[in-house]
Coordinates of C-alpha atoms and ligand atoms in Angstrom, one line a residue:
M1 CA 1.0 -2.8 -2.9
E2 CA 0.7 -0.9 0.3
K3 CA 0.4 2.7 -0.4
H4 CA -0.6 6.0 1.2
G5 CA -3.9 7.3 0.8
S6 CA -7.0 5.9 -0.7
E7 CA -7.7 5.7 -4.3
S8 CA -11.3 5.8 -3.5
Y9 CA -13.4 6.9 -0.6
F10 CA -16.4 5.3 0.9
V11 CA -18.2 8.3 2.3
I12 CA -21.1 7.5 4.6
G13 CA -24.3 8.5 3.0
E14 CA -22.6 9.0 -0.5
G15 CA -21.1 5.6 -1.4
L16 CA -17.8 5.0 -3.1
L17 CA -16.2 8.1 -4.6
T18 CA -13.6 7.1 -7.2
E19 CA -11.8 7.9 -10.3
S20 CA -9.1 6.4 -12.5
D21 CA -5.6 7.3 -11.4
D22 CA -4.2 8.6 -14.7
G23 CA -3.3 11.9 -13.2
R24 CA -5.1 13.7 -15.9
D25 CA -8.7 12.7 -15.6
A26 CA -10.5 15.9 -14.4
A27 CA -13.8 14.3 -14.5
G28 CA -15.9 14.3 -11.4
P29 CA -16.3 11.4 -9.0
Q30 CA -18.3 8.4 -10.0
I31 CA -20.6 7.1 -7.4
A32 CA -20.3 3.3 -7.4
A33 CA -22.6 0.9 -6.0
L34 CA -22.5 0.4 -2.2
E35 CA -20.6 -2.7 -1.2
A36 CA -22.1 -5.1 1.3
A37 CA -19.2 -4.8 3.6
P38 CA -18.1 -1.0 3.4
P39 CA -14.5 -0.3 3.3
F40 CA -12.8 2.3 5.4
R41 CA -15.6 4.6 6.7
F42 CA -15.1 8.3 5.7
S43 CA -17.6 11.1 6.4
R44 CA -18.1 14.7 5.4
M45 CA -17.9 17.2 8.2
G46 CA -18.9 20.2 6.2
P47 CA -20.7 20.9 2.9
K48 CA -19.8 19.6 -0.5
G49 CA -17.7 21.8 -2.7
V50 CA -19.9 21.6 -5.7
N51 CA -19.0 24.0 -8.6
R52 CA -16.0 25.2 -6.4
Q53 CA -13.3 23.0 -7.7
L54 CA -10.5 24.6 -9.7
G55 CA -9.2 23.4 -13.1
E56 CA -6.3 21.2 -13.6
G57 CA -4.2 24.0 -15.0
S58 CA -4.5 25.8 -11.7
H59 CA -3.7 22.7 -9.7
K60 CA -0.6 22.2 -11.7
K61 CA 0.7 25.7 -11.3
V62 CA 0.0 25.9 -7.7
A63 CA 1.4 22.4 -6.9
N64 CA 4.6 23.2 -8.8
E65 CA 4.9 26.3 -6.8
M66 CA 4.2 24.6 -3.5
A67 CA 6.8 21.9 -4.2
A68 CA 9.5 24.2 -5.5
G69 CA 11.4 24.1 -2.2
G70 CA 12.1 27.1 0.0
G71 CA 9.7 27.8 2.8
G72 CA 10.4 28.7 6.4
A73 CA 12.5 26.8 9.0
G74 CA 10.4 25.6 11.8
Q75 CA 10.8 25.0 15.5
I76 CA 9.3 21.7 16.0
P77 CA 11.7 18.8 16.5
A78 CA 11.8 16.8 13.4
G79 CA 10.8 13.6 15.1
F80 CA 7.3 14.9 15.3
T81 CA 7.0 14.9 11.6
Y82 CA 7.3 11.2 11.4
L83 CA 5.4 10.6 14.7
G84 CA 2.7 12.5 12.7
Q85 CA 3.0 10.1 9.8
F86 CA 2.8 7.1 12.2
I87 CA -0.3 8.6 13.8
D88 CA -1.8 9.1 10.4
H89 CA -1.4 5.5 9.6
D90 CA -2.9 4.4 12.9
L91 CA -5.9 6.6 12.2
T92 CA -6.5 5.5 8.7
F93 CA -5.5 1.7 9.1
D94 CA -8.0 -0.8 7.8
K95 CA -7.6 -3.6 10.4
T96 CA -9.6 -6.0 8.3
S97 CA -6.6 -6.3 6.1
V98 CA -4.9 -8.4 8.6
M99 CA -7.9 -10.3 9.8
L100 CA -9.0 -13.7 8.5
G101 CA -12.3 -13.5 6.9
A102 CA -14.0 -16.3 8.8
N103 CA -13.1 -14.8 12.1
I104 CA -14.6 -11.4 11.5
S105 CA -17.9 -10.6 13.1
P106 CA -20.1 -7.7 11.6
A107 CA -19.2 -5.6 14.7
A108 CA -15.5 -6.3 14.5
L109 CA -15.7 -5.5 10.7
L110 CA -17.1 -2.2 11.3
Q111 CA -14.7 -1.4 14.1
G112 CA -11.8 -2.5 12.1
R113 CA -12.7 -0.1 9.3
S114 CA -13.0 2.9 11.5
P115 CA -10.5 5.5 12.7
S116 CA -9.3 5.3 16.2
L117 CA -6.1 6.0 18.0
D118 CA -5.6 2.5 19.5
L119 CA -2.3 1.5 17.7
D120 CA -3.9 -1.2 15.5
S121 CA -1.2 -0.4 13.0
L122 CA 1.2 -1.8 15.6
Y123 CA -0.9 -4.6 17.1
G124 CA -2.9 -5.6 14.0
A125 CA -5.9 -7.7 15.2
G126 CA -3.9 -8.9 18.3
P127 CA -2.1 -12.0 19.0
E128 CA -5.1 -14.3 19.1
D129 CA -5.9 -13.5 15.6
P130 CA -4.4 -16.2 13.3
E131 CA -3.3 -13.6 10.7
S132 CA -1.7 -11.3 13.3
A133 CA 0.1 -13.9 15.5
K134 CA 3.2 -13.7 13.4
F135 CA 3.7 -10.2 14.6
Y136 CA 4.3 -11.5 18.2
E137 CA 6.9 -13.5 20.1
A138 CA 6.0 -17.0 21.1
D139 CA 4.7 -15.7 24.4
G140 CA 1.9 -14.0 22.5
I141 CA 2.7 -10.9 24.4
R142 CA 5.8 -9.1 23.1
L143 CA 6.1 -7.7 19.6
K144 CA 8.8 -9.2 17.4
M145 CA 11.7 -6.9 16.4
G146 CA 14.3 -7.2 13.9
K147 CA 18.1 -6.9 13.7
A148 CA 20.1 -4.4 11.7
Q149 CA 23.1 -5.9 9.9
A150 CA 26.6 -4.9 10.4
A151 CA 27.6 -2.1 8.0
G152 CA 30.1 0.8 7.7
G153 CA 32.3 -0.4 10.6
F154 CA 29.3 -0.7 12.9
P155 CA 28.3 -4.1 14.4
A156 CA 24.8 -5.9 13.8
M157 CA 22.3 -4.4 16.2
D158 CA 19.5 -6.6 17.6
G159 CA 16.2 -4.7 18.2
H160 CA 17.0 -1.9 15.9
D161 CA 15.2 -2.8 12.7
L162 CA 11.7 -3.9 12.0
P163 CA 11.3 -7.6 11.9
R164 CA 11.7 -9.1 8.2
G165 CA 12.3 -12.4 6.6
A166 CA 8.9 -13.8 5.6
G167 CA 8.2 -15.1 2.3
S168 CA 10.5 -16.9 -0.2
S169 CA 12.1 -14.3 -2.7
A170 CA 14.6 -11.8 -1.6
A171 CA 12.2 -9.0 -2.2
E172 CA 9.5 -10.7 -0.2
K173 CA 11.9 -11.5 2.8
R174 CA 13.0 -7.8 2.8
K175 CA 9.4 -6.5 3.5
A176 CA 8.7 -5.7 7.2
V177 CA 6.5 -8.1 9.1
I178 CA 4.3 -5.5 10.6
P179 CA 0.6 -4.9 10.2
D180 CA 0.9 -1.6 8.2
K181 CA 3.6 -1.7 5.5
R182 CA 3.2 2.0 5.0
N183 CA 5.3 2.2 8.3
D184 CA 8.3 0.9 6.3
E185 CA 8.0 3.7 3.4
N186 CA 10.8 5.7 4.8
L187 CA 13.4 5.0 7.4
A188 CA 12.2 7.7 9.7
V189 CA 8.7 6.5 10.1
A190 CA 10.0 2.9 10.2
Q191 CA 12.3 3.7 13.3
T192 CA 9.4 5.4 14.8
H193 CA 7.3 2.3 14.5
L194 CA 10.3 0.4 16.1
A195 CA 10.3 2.7 19.0
M196 CA 6.5 2.0 19.6
M197 CA 7.3 -1.7 19.5
R198 CA 9.9 -1.2 22.2
F199 CA 7.6 0.9 24.2
H200 CA 5.1 -1.9 24.2
N201 CA 7.6 -4.5 25.0
R202 CA 8.9 -2.5 28.0
V203 CA 5.4 -1.8 29.3
A204 CA 4.7 -5.5 29.0
D205 CA 7.8 -6.4 31.0
S206 CA 7.0 -3.9 33.7
L207 CA 3.6 -5.6 34.7
P208 CA 3.7 -7.4 38.0
A209 CA 3.8 -11.1 38.1
S210 CA 0.4 -11.1 39.7
V211 CA -1.2 -10.2 36.3
P212 CA -2.7 -13.5 34.9
A213 CA -1.1 -14.7 31.7
S214 CA -4.4 -14.4 30.0
Q215 CA -4.6 -10.7 30.9
H216 CA -1.1 -9.7 30.3
F217 CA -1.2 -8.7 26.6
A218 CA -4.6 -6.8 27.1
Q219 CA -3.4 -4.9 30.1
A220 CA -0.1 -4.0 28.4
R221 CA -1.9 -2.9 25.4
E222 CA -4.4 -0.7 27.3
L223 CA -1.6 1.0 29.2
V224 CA 0.4 1.6 26.1
T225 CA -2.5 3.0 24.2
K226 CA -3.5 5.3 26.9
H227 CA -0.1 6.7 27.3
Y228 CA 0.2 7.2 23.6
Q229 CA -3.1 9.2 23.6
W230 CA -1.9 11.2 26.5
M231 CA 1.2 12.1 24.6
I232 CA -0.6 13.0 21.7
R233 CA -3.1 15.2 23.5
T234 CA -0.4 17.1 25.7
D235 CA 2.7 17.1 23.5
Y236 CA 2.1 16.5 19.8
L237 CA -1.2 18.3 19.2
P238 CA -0.2 21.6 21.1
R239 CA 3.0 21.6 18.9
I240 CA 1.1 21.7 15.6
C241 CA -2.1 23.4 16.6
A242 CA -2.9 26.5 18.6
A243 CA -3.0 25.2 22.2
T244 CA -6.2 27.3 22.9
V245 CA -8.1 25.3 20.4
V246 CA -6.8 22.0 21.6
N247 CA -7.8 22.8 25.2
N248 CA -11.2 24.1 24.2
V249 CA -12.0 20.9 22.2
F250 CA -10.8 18.5 24.9
N251 CA -12.3 20.7 27.8
S252 CA -15.5 21.8 26.4
G253 CA -16.3 19.3 23.7
R254 CA -16.7 19.3 19.9
K255 CA -18.9 21.8 18.1
A256 CA -18.6 20.6 14.5
F257 CA -17.9 16.9 14.1
E258 CA -20.2 14.0 15.3
V259 CA -21.6 16.2 18.0
G260 CA -23.9 14.6 20.5
V261 CA -23.1 11.0 19.3
S262 CA -22.8 8.3 21.9
A263 CA -19.0 8.2 22.9
T264 CA -18.9 4.4 22.1
D265 CA -20.5 4.7 18.6
I266 CA -17.9 3.8 16.0
P267 CA -16.3 6.9 14.7
T268 CA -15.9 7.8 11.1
M269 CA -13.0 9.8 9.4
P270 CA -13.9 13.2 8.0
I271 CA -12.6 13.7 4.6
E272 CA -11.8 17.3 5.4
F273 CA -9.2 15.9 7.8
S274 CA -7.8 13.1 5.6
V275 CA -7.7 14.8 2.4
A276 CA -6.8 18.4 3.6
A277 CA -6.0 19.2 7.1
F278 CA -3.8 16.5 8.3
R279 CA -1.7 16.5 5.2
L280 CA -0.2 19.4 6.9
G281 CA 2.6 17.0 7.7
H282 CA 3.8 17.0 4.1
S283 CA 5.2 20.6 4.6
M284 CA 7.1 19.5 7.8
V285 CA 9.3 17.0 5.8
R286 CA 12.9 18.2 5.4
Q287 CA 15.1 17.5 2.4
A288 CA 18.0 16.4 4.5
Y289 CA 18.8 15.4 8.0
D290 CA 21.8 15.3 10.4
W291 CA 20.7 11.6 10.7
N292 CA 23.3 10.1 12.9
K293 CA 27.1 10.1 13.4
A294 CA 27.7 8.2 10.2
F295 CA 25.3 10.4 8.0
D296 CA 25.9 13.8 9.6
D297 CA 25.8 17.4 8.2
G298 CA 22.8 16.8 6.0
D299 CA 24.0 13.4 4.5
G300 CA 20.8 11.9 5.7
T301 CA 18.9 13.0 2.7
L302 CA 15.1 12.3 2.2
D303 CA 16.1 10.2 -0.8
W304 CA 18.3 7.9 1.3
L305 CA 15.5 7.7 4.0
F306 CA 13.3 6.2 1.1
F307 CA 16.1 4.1 -0.2
F308 CA 16.8 2.5 3.3
S309 CA 13.2 1.2 3.7
A310 CA 11.6 -1.6 1.9
T311 CA 8.5 0.1 0.7
G312 CA 9.7 3.5 -0.6
G313 CA 13.1 1.7 -1.4
N314 CA 14.9 -1.6 -1.2
L315 CA 17.0 -1.3 1.8
A316 CA 19.9 -0.9 -0.5
G317 CA 19.5 -4.4 -1.8
N318 CA 20.2 -5.8 1.7
P319 CA 17.8 -8.2 3.5
T320 CA 17.7 -5.9 6.6
L321 CA 18.6 -2.4 7.6
A322 CA 22.3 -1.5 7.5
S323 CA 23.4 -0.7 11.0
N324 CA 25.1 2.5 10.0
W325 CA 21.5 3.8 9.3
V326 CA 20.1 3.1 12.8
A327 CA 18.5 6.4 14.1
D328 CA 20.0 8.7 16.5
F329 CA 16.8 9.8 18.3
R330 CA 18.7 12.5 20.3
R331 CA 18.9 14.4 17.1
L332 CA 15.0 14.1 16.5
Y333 CA 13.6 14.8 19.9
E334 CA 14.7 17.3 22.6
F335 CA 16.3 15.3 25.3
K336 CA 17.9 16.9 28.3
G337 CA 21.2 16.6 30.1
N338 CA 23.7 14.0 28.9
L339 CA 21.3 12.8 26.2
A340 CA 21.1 16.2 24.6
V341 CA 22.9 17.0 21.3
S342 CA 24.2 20.5 20.3
E343 CA 21.7 22.6 18.3
G344 CA 24.1 22.2 15.3
K345 CA 23.4 18.5 15.2
F346 CA 19.7 18.7 16.1
N347 CA 17.0 18.5 13.3
R348 CA 14.0 20.6 13.3
A349 CA 11.0 20.2 11.1
M350 CA 10.3 22.6 8.2
R351 CA 7.7 25.2 9.2
I352 CA 4.0 24.3 8.6
D353 CA 3.3 26.4 5.6
T354 CA 2.4 26.3 1.9
T355 CA 5.7 25.0 0.8
L356 CA 7.0 21.4 0.3
V357 CA 10.6 20.3 0.0
D358 CA 11.7 19.7 -3.6
P359 CA 12.0 15.9 -3.5
L360 CA 8.2 15.6 -2.8
K361 CA 7.8 17.0 -6.3
N362 CA 9.1 13.6 -7.5
L363 CA 8.0 10.9 -5.2
P364 CA 9.3 7.4 -5.7
P365 CA 6.3 5.9 -7.5
E366 CA 6.4 3.0 -4.9
T367 CA 5.2 5.4 -2.2
F368 CA 1.8 5.9 -4.0
G369 CA 1.6 2.5 -5.7
G370 CA 2.5 3.9 -9.1
G371 CA 4.2 1.9 -11.9
A372 CA 8.0 2.4 -12.6
G373 CA 7.1 4.0 -15.9
I374 CA 6.0 7.4 -14.6
P375 CA 8.5 9.9 -15.8
F376 CA 10.4 12.4 -13.7
D377 CA 8.5 15.7 -13.2
D378 CA 5.2 14.0 -14.1
P379 CA 2.6 15.8 -11.9
R380 CA 1.4 12.4 -10.6
R381 CA 4.7 12.3 -8.7
N382 CA 4.2 15.6 -7.1
L383 CA 2.7 15.2 -3.7
A384 CA 1.2 18.7 -3.7
F385 CA -0.6 17.9 -7.1
R386 CA -1.9 14.5 -5.7
N387 CA -3.3 16.2 -2.7
L388 CA -5.2 19.0 -4.6
R389 CA -6.4 16.4 -7.2
R390 CA -7.7 14.1 -4.5
A391 CA -9.8 17.0 -3.0
K392 CA -11.3 17.7 -6.3
M393 CA -12.2 14.0 -6.7
V394 CA -14.2 14.0 -3.5
K395 CA -15.8 17.6 -4.2
L396 CA -14.1 18.8 -0.9
A397 CA -15.4 21.9 0.7
T398 CA -13.2 24.9 0.1
G399 CA -11.3 26.8 2.8
Q400 CA -13.9 29.6 2.8
Q401 CA -16.8 27.1 2.9
M402 CA -15.3 25.4 6.0
A403 CA -14.8 28.8 7.6
T404 CA -18.4 29.7 7.2
F405 CA -19.5 26.2 8.3
L406 CA -17.5 26.3 11.4
K407 CA -18.6 29.8 12.4
G408 CA -22.2 28.6 11.9
K409 CA -21.5 26.0 14.5
G410 CA -20.4 28.6 17.0
V411 CA -16.6 28.2 16.5
N412 CA -14.7 31.5 17.0
L413 CA -12.5 32.1 14.1
T414 CA -11.5 34.9 11.7
K415 CA -11.7 34.2 7.9
L416 CA -8.5 34.8 5.9
T417 CA -8.7 37.8 3.6
K418 CA -8.0 37.5 -0.1
A419 CA -4.9 39.5 0.4
Q420 CA -3.7 37.1 3.1
I421 CA -4.4 34.2 0.8
R422 CA -2.6 35.7 -2.0
D423 CA 0.4 37.0 -0.1
G424 CA 0.9 34.6 2.7
N425 CA 4.2 35.1 4.6
N426 CA 7.2 33.7 2.7
G427 CA 5.3 30.7 1.4
A428 CA 4.0 29.6 -2.1
D429 CA 3.9 32.3 -4.8
L430 CA 0.7 32.5 -6.7
S431 CA 2.0 35.0 -9.3
L432 CA 2.1 32.4 -12.1
L433 CA -1.6 32.1 -12.1
T434 CA -3.5 34.1 -14.7
Q435 CA -5.8 36.8 -13.3
S436 CA -8.9 34.8 -13.8
Q437 CA -7.2 31.7 -12.1
L438 CA -6.1 33.9 -9.3
D439 CA -9.6 35.3 -8.8
A440 CA -11.0 31.8 -8.8
F441 CA -8.3 30.6 -6.4
L442 CA -8.9 33.5 -4.0
K443 CA -12.6 33.0 -4.0
D444 CA -12.6 29.1 -3.7
T445 CA -9.3 28.3 -2.1
P446 CA -8.5 24.5 -1.8
L447 CA -9.0 23.6 1.9
W448 CA -5.4 22.1 2.1
F449 CA -3.8 25.3 0.9
Y450 CA -6.1 27.5 3.0
I451 CA -5.1 25.7 6.2
L452 CA -1.4 25.8 5.4
R453 CA -1.7 29.6 4.7
E454 CA -3.5 30.0 8.0
A455 CA -0.5 28.2 9.7
E456 CA 2.0 30.2 7.7
L457 CA 0.5 33.4 9.0
N458 CA 0.4 32.2 12.5
G459 CA 4.2 31.4 13.0
G460 CA 3.8 27.8 11.7
K461 CA 1.0 26.6 13.8
L462 CA -2.4 25.6 12.8
K463 CA -5.2 28.0 13.8
G464 CA -8.7 28.9 12.7
V465 CA -10.2 26.2 10.3
G466 CA -7.2 23.9 10.3
A467 CA -6.8 23.7 14.2
R468 CA -10.5 23.1 14.7
I469 CA -10.7 20.3 12.1
V470 CA -7.6 18.5 13.5
A471 CA -8.5 19.0 17.2
E472 CA -12.0 17.8 16.8
T473 CA -11.0 14.7 14.7
F474 CA -8.3 13.7 17.2
H475 CA -10.9 14.1 20.0
R476 CA -13.4 11.8 18.4
A477 CA -10.7 9.3 17.4
I478 CA -9.6 9.0 21.0
E479 CA -13.1 9.1 22.3
G480 CA -14.2 6.3 20.1
S481 CA -11.1 4.1 20.7
Q482 CA -11.5 0.9 22.7
A483 CA -9.1 2.2 25.3
S484 CA -9.7 6.0 25.7
I485 CA -8.4 8.7 27.9
V486 CA -11.4 10.8 27.0
R487 CA -13.8 8.1 28.3
D488 CA -11.6 7.4 31.3
P489 CA -10.9 10.8 32.9
T490 CA -9.3 9.1 35.9
F491 CA -6.4 7.8 33.8
K492 CA -3.1 9.2 34.9
P493 CA 0.3 8.4 33.2
K494 CA 2.8 6.4 35.2
F495 CA 5.8 6.1 32.9
G496 CA 6.7 9.7 32.9
P497 CA 8.3 12.0 35.5
N498 CA 5.0 12.6 37.3
N499 CA 1.4 11.6 37.1
T500 CA 0.4 14.5 34.8
T501 CA 3.4 14.4 32.4
F502 CA 4.0 12.0 29.5
S503 CA 5.6 13.5 26.5
M504 CA 7.3 12.0 23.4
V505 CA 10.7 12.2 25.1
D506 CA 9.3 10.3 28.1
L507 CA 7.9 7.6 25.8
M508 CA 11.4 7.3 24.2
L509 CA 13.2 7.3 27.5
F510 CA 11.0 4.4 28.7
A511 CA 11.2 2.5 25.4
F512 CA 15.0 2.8 25.1
E513 CA 15.6 2.4 28.9
G514 CA 17.0 5.9 29.2
K515 CA 20.2 4.7 27.6
K516 CA 22.3 6.5 25.2
A517 CA 23.6 3.2 23.8
L518 CA 20.1 2.4 22.7
L519 CA 18.8 5.8 21.7
A520 CA 21.9 6.5 19.7
P521 CA 23.8 3.3 19.2
L522 CA 26.3 4.7 16.8
G523 CA 27.4 7.2 19.5
Ligands
HEM601 C1 8.2 11.6 3.7 C2 7.1 11.6 4.2 C3 5.8 11.4 3.5 C4 5.5 10.9 2.2 C5 6.4 10.5 1.2 C6 4.0 11.0 2.1 C7 3.3 10.5 0.9 C8 1.9 10.5 0.9 C9 1.3 9.9 -0.3 C10 1.9 9.5 -1.5 C11 -0.1 10.1 0.0 C12 -1.2 9.8 -0.9 C13 -1.5 10.9 -1.9 C14 -2.7 10.7 -2.6 O1 -2.6 10.1 -3.7 O2 -3.7 11.0 -2.2 C15 -0.1 10.6 1.4 C16 -1.4 10.7 2.0 C17 -1.5 11.2 3.3 N1 -0.5 11.7 4.1 FE1 1.5 11.6 3.7 N2 3.4 11.4 3.3 C18 4.5 11.7 4.2 C19 4.4 12.2 5.4 C20 3.2 12.6 6.0 C21 3.1 13.2 7.3 C22 4.3 13.6 8.1 C23 1.7 13.3 7.6 C24 1.0 13.8 8.8 C25 1.6 14.5 9.8 C26 1.0 12.7 6.5 C27 -0.3 12.7 6.3 C28 -1.0 12.2 5.2 C29 -2.4 11.9 5.1 C30 -3.4 12.4 6.2 C31 -2.7 11.4 4.0 C32 -4.0 10.9 3.5 C33 -4.7 9.8 4.3 C34 -4.1 8.6 4.4 O3 -3.0 8.3 4.7 O4 -4.8 7.6 4.0 N3 1.9 12.3 5.5 N4 1.1 10.9 1.8

């Protein structure tokens, strides 16, 4: 079963931190024996949060409040929510899951289980790898795409669904044939994955005939990866994080995470990022979207987006995506001119704050690998509860500990006051906590909550602790990638309007040939 998040964390220097996933086990982590071949490599950026974890009663109350709905409207185009989810899966993808054992050298094993922004969730282990060859066309260069089937009066549409059809049973055939099945967990992330496939195929097509066949894939992949990293650094990151922090980290270097390591050393993934900071995306998710011409005016609900995927749902029982559900990307990213839609049709993400939309209180159990028997309103289905509990499992540092830690590393930030953490700005209400629970919460605030409160008090953009953790982790993940714009400062994008600009809109324009008929095939 493909699922989000890890049930156990191999933390460098600490071993395997794990616990049973019964949703009620408040026991601390058990340190299991080190495995000979370590799984995905996590690390700890800051101190351990020993004796600073809150009780399950507090977690339940806070999680209920966080996932009660409400919260602020945001300004970030909604496409960036699912771009963020796609990026998360790229960062946390364990490439060894698509490699054949016999072909893995120890170095490749280590690399494959390390975070980097090199699109291995799209490429798997590459066309030469016997397990990953199935993701590619017969030329070994282009990625295979799928066909959405005719539905709702719209024709079948080639190249508008993920590839499917492997296996023997109907359920198997429905599954997307992509390296990371998490990218078929909801329709918005699935269509984002598809856009990335198209981008790769277009870049591959654009290479001159003089490129030798043996180099074709590698050259295309390098160009795609560097453009993707450029877009993340200049478009995605400054939308979610204070731009001053992003610029400071990329121009002057890291202060807190893997400082002074050799750029080509294999990076690790800090649990402060994975278990707290980058889960910020959960607060950006909307309950409903003006999805496309057929599912307009909020008819594209989150529940339907799960349903029309093959991991979070079952594609409505069909073998492929119904064509009336193909995305209208003009409603998700801000295009200009004749590709722009009116503000009334445009979808913006929810503000980054301490609230989640109500459906995330009752996730489809398939999204976290849970069994069908988990009842409605069980805390295990509440994403906020899962996040808080996961932090406790790994004894994550609190917000206050991380603020002190980062300040000690020379990071310029202002700690939140207790009143700010308590009151926020139109976010989660903590008044259901008893006085002693509240006192403990304000003293030892779970890092995820702390970071979201920081953003909530900053107009919906990360600052302080959150901005620093996110910017430094991205910087390291780009630096340590095999193709890297940090290690190659001479790189300039060539698929945007000029050689310093390459935004997500530019990526989409290139991927979909600038054509309305492809970006919004329903019209
Ligand atoms: C509808 C959209 C989404 C759903 C249903 C979802 C669901 C989940 C679930 C169930 C987990 C595992 C929780 C646990 O047991 O620890 C998880 C983990 C995580 N999510 Fe999401 N998520 C969504 C969107 C996002 C977005 C937009 C981002 C970031 C921008 C994000 C970032 C993360 C991160 C960093 C983790 C932990 C690391 C990992 O993926 O291994 N998620 N998510």
